[in-house]
mmCIF file of C-alpha atoms in Angstrom:
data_model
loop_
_atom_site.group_PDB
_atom_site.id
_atom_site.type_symbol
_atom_site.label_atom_id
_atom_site.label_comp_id
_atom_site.label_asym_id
_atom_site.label_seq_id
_atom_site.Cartn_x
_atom_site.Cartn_y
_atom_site.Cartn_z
ATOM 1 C CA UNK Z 171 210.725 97.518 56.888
ATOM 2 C CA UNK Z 172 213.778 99.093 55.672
ATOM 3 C CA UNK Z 173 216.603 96.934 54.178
ATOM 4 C CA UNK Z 174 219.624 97.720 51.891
ATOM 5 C CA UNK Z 175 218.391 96.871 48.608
ATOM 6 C CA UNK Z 176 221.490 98.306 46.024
ATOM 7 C CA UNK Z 177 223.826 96.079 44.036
ATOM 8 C CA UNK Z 178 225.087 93.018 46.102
ATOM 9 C CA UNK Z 179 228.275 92.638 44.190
ATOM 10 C CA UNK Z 180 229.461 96.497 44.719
ATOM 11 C CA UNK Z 181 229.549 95.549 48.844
ATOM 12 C CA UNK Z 182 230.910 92.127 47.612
ATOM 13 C CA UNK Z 183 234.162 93.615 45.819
ATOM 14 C CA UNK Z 184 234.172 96.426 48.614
ATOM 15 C CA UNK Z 185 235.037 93.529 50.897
ATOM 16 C CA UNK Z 186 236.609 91.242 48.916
ATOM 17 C CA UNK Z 187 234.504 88.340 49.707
ATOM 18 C CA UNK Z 188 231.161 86.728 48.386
ATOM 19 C CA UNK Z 189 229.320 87.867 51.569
ATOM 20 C CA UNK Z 190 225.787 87.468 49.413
ATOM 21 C CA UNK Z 191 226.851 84.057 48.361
ATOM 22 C CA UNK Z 192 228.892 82.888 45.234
ATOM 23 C CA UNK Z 193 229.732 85.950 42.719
ATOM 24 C CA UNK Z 194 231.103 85.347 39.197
ATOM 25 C CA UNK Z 195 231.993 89.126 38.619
ATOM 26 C CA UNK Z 196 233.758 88.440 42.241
ATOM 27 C CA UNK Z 197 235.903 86.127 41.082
ATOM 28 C CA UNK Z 198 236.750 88.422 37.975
ATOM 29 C CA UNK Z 199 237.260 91.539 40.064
ATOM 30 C CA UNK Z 200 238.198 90.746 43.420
ATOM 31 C CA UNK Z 201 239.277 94.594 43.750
ATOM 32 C CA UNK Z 202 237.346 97.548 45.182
ATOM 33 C CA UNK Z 203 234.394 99.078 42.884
ATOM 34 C CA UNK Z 204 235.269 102.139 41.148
ATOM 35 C CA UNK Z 205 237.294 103.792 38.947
ATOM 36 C CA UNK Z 206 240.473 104.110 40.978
ATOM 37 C CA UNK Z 207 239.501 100.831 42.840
ATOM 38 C CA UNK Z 208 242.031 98.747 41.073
ATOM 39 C CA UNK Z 209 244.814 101.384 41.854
ATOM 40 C CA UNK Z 210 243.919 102.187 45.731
ATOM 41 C CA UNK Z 211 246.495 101.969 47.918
ATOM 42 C CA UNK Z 212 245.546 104.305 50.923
ATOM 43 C CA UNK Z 213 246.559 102.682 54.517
ATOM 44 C CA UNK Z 214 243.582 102.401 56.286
ATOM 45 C CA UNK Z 215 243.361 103.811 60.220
ATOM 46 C CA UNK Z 216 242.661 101.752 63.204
ATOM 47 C CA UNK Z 217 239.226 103.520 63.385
ATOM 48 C CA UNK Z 218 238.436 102.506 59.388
ATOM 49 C CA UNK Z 219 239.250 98.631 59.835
ATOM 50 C CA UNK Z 220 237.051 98.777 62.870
ATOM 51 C CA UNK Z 221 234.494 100.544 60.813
ATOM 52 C CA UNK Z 222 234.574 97.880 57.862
ATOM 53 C CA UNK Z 223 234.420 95.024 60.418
ATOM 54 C CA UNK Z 224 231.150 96.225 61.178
ATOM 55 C CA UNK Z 225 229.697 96.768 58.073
ATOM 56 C CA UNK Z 226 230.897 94.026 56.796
ATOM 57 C CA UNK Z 227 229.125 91.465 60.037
ATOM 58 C CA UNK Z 228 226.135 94.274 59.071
ATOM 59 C CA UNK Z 229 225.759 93.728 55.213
ATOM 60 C CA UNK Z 230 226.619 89.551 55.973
ATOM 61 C CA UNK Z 231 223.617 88.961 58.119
ATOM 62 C CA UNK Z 232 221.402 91.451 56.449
ATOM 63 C CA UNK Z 233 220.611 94.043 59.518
ATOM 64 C CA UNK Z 234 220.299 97.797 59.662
ATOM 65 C CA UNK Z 235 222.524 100.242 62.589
ATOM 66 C CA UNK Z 236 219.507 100.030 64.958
ATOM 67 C CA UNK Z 237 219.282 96.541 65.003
ATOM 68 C CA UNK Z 238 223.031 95.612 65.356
ATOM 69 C CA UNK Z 239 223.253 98.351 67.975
ATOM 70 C CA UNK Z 240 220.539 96.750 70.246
ATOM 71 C CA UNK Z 241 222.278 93.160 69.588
ATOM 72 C CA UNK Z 242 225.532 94.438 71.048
ATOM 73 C CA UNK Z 243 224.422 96.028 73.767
ATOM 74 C CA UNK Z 244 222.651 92.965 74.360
ATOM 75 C CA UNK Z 245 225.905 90.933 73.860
ATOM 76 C CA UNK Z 246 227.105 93.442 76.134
ATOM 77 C CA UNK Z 247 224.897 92.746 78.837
ATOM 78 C CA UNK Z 248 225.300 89.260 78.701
ATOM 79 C CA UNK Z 249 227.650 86.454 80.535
ATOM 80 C CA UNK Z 250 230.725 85.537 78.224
ATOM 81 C CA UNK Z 251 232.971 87.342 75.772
ATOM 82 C CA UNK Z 252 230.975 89.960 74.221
ATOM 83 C CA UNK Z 253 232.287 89.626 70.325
ATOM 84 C CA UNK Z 254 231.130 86.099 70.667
ATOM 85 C CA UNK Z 255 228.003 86.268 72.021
ATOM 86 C CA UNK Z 256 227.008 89.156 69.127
ATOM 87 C CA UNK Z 257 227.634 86.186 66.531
ATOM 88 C CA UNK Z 258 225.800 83.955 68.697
ATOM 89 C CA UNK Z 259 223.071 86.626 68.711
ATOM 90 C CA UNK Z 260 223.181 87.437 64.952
ATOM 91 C CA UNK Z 261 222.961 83.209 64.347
ATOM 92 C CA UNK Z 262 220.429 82.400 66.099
ATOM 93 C CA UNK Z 263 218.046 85.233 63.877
ATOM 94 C CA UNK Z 264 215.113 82.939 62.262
ATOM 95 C CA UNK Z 265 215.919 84.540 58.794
ATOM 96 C CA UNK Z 266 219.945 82.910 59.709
ATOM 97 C CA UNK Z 267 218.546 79.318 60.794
ATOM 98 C CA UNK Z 268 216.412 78.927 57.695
ATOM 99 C CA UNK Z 269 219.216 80.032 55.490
ATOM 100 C CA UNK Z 270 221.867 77.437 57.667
ATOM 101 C CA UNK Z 271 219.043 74.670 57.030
ATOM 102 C CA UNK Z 272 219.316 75.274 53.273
ATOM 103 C CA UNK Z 273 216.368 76.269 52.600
ATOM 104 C CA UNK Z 274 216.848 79.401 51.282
ATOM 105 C CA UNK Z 275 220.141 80.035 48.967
ATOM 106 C CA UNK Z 276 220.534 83.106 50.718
ATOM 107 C CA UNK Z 277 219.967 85.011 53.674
ATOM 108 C CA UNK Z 278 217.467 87.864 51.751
ATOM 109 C CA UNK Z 279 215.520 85.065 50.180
ATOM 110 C CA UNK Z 280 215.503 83.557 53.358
ATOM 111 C CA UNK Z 281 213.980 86.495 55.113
ATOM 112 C CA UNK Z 282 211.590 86.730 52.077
ATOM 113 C CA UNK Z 283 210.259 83.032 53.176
ATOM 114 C CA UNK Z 284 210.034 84.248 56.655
ATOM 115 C CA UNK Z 285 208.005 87.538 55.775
ATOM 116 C CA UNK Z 286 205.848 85.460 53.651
ATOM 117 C CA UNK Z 287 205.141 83.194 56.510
ATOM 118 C CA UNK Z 288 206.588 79.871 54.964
ATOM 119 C CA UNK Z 289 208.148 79.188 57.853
ATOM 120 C CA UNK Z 290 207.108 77.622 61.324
ATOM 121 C CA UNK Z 291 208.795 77.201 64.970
ATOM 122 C CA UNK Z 292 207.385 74.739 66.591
ATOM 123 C CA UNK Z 293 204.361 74.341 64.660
ATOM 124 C CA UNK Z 294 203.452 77.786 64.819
ATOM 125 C CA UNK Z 295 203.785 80.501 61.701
ATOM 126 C CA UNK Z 296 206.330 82.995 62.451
ATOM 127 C CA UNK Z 297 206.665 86.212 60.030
ATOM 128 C CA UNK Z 298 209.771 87.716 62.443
ATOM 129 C CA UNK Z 299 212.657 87.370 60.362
ATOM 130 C CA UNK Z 300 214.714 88.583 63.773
ATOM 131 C CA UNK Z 301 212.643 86.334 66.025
ATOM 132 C CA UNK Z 302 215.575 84.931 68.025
ATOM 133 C CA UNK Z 303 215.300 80.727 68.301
ATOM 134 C CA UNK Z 304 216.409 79.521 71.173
ATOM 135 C CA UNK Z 305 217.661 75.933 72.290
ATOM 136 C CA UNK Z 306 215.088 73.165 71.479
ATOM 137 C CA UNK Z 307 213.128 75.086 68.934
ATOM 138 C CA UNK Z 308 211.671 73.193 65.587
ATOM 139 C CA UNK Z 309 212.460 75.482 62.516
ATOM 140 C CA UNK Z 310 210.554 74.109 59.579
ATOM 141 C CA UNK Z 311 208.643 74.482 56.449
ATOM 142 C CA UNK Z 312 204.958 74.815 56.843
ATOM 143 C CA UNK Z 313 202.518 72.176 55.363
ATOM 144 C CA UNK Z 314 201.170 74.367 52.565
ATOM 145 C CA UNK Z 315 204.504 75.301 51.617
ATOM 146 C CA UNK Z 316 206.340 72.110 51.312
ATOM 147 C CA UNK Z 317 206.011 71.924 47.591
ATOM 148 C CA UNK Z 318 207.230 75.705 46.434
ATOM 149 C CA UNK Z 319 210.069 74.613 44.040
ATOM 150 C CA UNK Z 320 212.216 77.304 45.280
ATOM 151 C CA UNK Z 321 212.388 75.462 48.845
ATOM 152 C CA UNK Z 322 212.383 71.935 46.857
ATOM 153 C CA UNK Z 323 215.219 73.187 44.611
ATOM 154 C CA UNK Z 324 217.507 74.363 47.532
ATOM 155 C CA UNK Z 325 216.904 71.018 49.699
ATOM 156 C CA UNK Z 326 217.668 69.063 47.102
ATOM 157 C CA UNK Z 327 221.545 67.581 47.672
ATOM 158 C CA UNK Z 328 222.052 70.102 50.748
ATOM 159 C CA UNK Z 329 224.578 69.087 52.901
ATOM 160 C CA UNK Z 330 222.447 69.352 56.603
ATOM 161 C CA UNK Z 331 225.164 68.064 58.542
ATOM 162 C CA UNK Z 332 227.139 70.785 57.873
ATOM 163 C CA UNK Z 333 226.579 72.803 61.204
ATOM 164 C CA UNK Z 334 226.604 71.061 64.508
ATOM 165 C CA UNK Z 335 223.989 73.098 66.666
ATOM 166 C CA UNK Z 336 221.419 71.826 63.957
ATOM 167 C CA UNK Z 337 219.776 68.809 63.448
ATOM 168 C CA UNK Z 338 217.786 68.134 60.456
ATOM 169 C CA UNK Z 339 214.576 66.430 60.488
ATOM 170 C CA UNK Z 340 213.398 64.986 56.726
ATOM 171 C CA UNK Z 341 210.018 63.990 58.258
ATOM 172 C CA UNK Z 342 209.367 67.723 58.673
ATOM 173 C CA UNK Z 343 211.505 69.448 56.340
ATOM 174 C CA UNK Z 344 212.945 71.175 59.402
ATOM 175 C CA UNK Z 345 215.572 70.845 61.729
ATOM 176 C CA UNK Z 346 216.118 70.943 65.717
ATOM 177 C CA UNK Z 347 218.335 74.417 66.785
ATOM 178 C CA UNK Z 348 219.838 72.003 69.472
ATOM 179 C CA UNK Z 349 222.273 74.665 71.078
ATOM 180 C CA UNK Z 350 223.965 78.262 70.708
ATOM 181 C CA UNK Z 351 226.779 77.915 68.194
ATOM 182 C CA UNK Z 352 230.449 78.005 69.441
ATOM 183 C CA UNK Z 353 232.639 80.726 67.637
ATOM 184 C CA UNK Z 354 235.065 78.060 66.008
ATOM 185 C CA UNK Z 355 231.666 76.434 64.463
ATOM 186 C CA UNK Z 356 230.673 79.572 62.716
ATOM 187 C CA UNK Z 357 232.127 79.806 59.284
ATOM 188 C CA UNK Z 358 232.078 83.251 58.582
ATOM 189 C CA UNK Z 359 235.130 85.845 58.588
ATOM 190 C CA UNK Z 360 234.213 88.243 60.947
ATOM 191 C CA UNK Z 361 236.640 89.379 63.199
ATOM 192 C CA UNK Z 362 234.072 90.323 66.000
ATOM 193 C CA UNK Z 363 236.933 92.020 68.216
ATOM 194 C CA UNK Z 364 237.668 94.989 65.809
ATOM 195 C CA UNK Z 365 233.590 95.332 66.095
ATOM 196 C CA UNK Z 366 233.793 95.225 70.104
ATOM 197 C CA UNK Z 367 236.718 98.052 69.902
ATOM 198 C CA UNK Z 368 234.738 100.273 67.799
ATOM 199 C CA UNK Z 369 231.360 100.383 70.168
ATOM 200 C CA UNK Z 370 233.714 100.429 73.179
ATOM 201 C CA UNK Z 371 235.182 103.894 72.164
#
């Protein structure tokens, strides 16, 4: 399955932001890649911020045009505001739940535990990485996987009450997706209404 696989921190300075996760040559460069990057001062249209938005929710939760496409039109479809419910979508991914649980450090290594079928919901393997949980479900490690020192590693001194809609289960080395996350509860700087504009068009 296809996936962008190029340098991380190039989309990270075209941003701005550690979208991948903390970057040291970030923090050194926090300027567009390139030569002229550092000198850029071009006023970007209405169309181009819309545009960036985007990529940027895109590149952040690791899906391809197709698949963001079909999630809108889905948020489209649905009760509620539509910008909203596309984050809600885009959360609620299995490969986004195992990487809010902490265990993965990011989301591609997180869809790498999916794909290698590390992962269970409610008791049963799951290899989806866009298998949608819902409500209720049990996210968590599978049996033979409990003692990979990558998961151990990542678990160790996480911080699992850091999202509300989650509730983390030691017993299992899972956690309960109790509901749909509210916008204010997701963290990450997407301005989803610049993303609703530019599909509206």
């Amino acid at each position: 399955m296809a996936r962008y696989t190029g340098p991380k921190t190039k989309i990270a300075r075209k941003f701005g932001e550690a979208i991948y996760g903390e970057d040291k040559v970030l923090a050194k460069k926090n300027y567009p890649p390139g030569q002229h990057g550092l000198n850029r001062r071009r006023k970007t249209s209405e169309y181009g911020l819309q545009l960036r938005e985007k990529q940027k929710a895109k590149y952040t939760y690791g899906v391809l045009e197709r698949q963001f496409r079909n999630l809108f039109e889905t948020a489209a479809r649905t009760k509620g505001i539509t910008g909203e419910v596309l984050l809600q979508l885009l959360e609620s991914r299995l490969d986004n739940v195992v990487y809010r649980l902490g265990i993965a450090p990011t989301r591609p290594a997180a869809r790498q535990i999916v794909l290698h079928k590390h992962i269970t919901v409610n008791g049963k393997v799951v290899n989806i990485p866009s298998y949608r949980v819902k409500a209720g479900d049990v996210v968590a490690v599978r049996e033979k996987s409990k003692s990979l020192e990558v998961i151990a590693d990542c678990l160790a001194g996480f911080n699992h009450s850091k999202y509300p809609w989650i509730e983390w289960d030691e017993s299992v080395k899972g956690g309960k997706f109790l509901h749909t996350p509210q916008r204010e509860d997701i963290p990450e700087n997407i301005k989803e209404q610049l993303i609703v504009e530019l599909y509206s068009k």
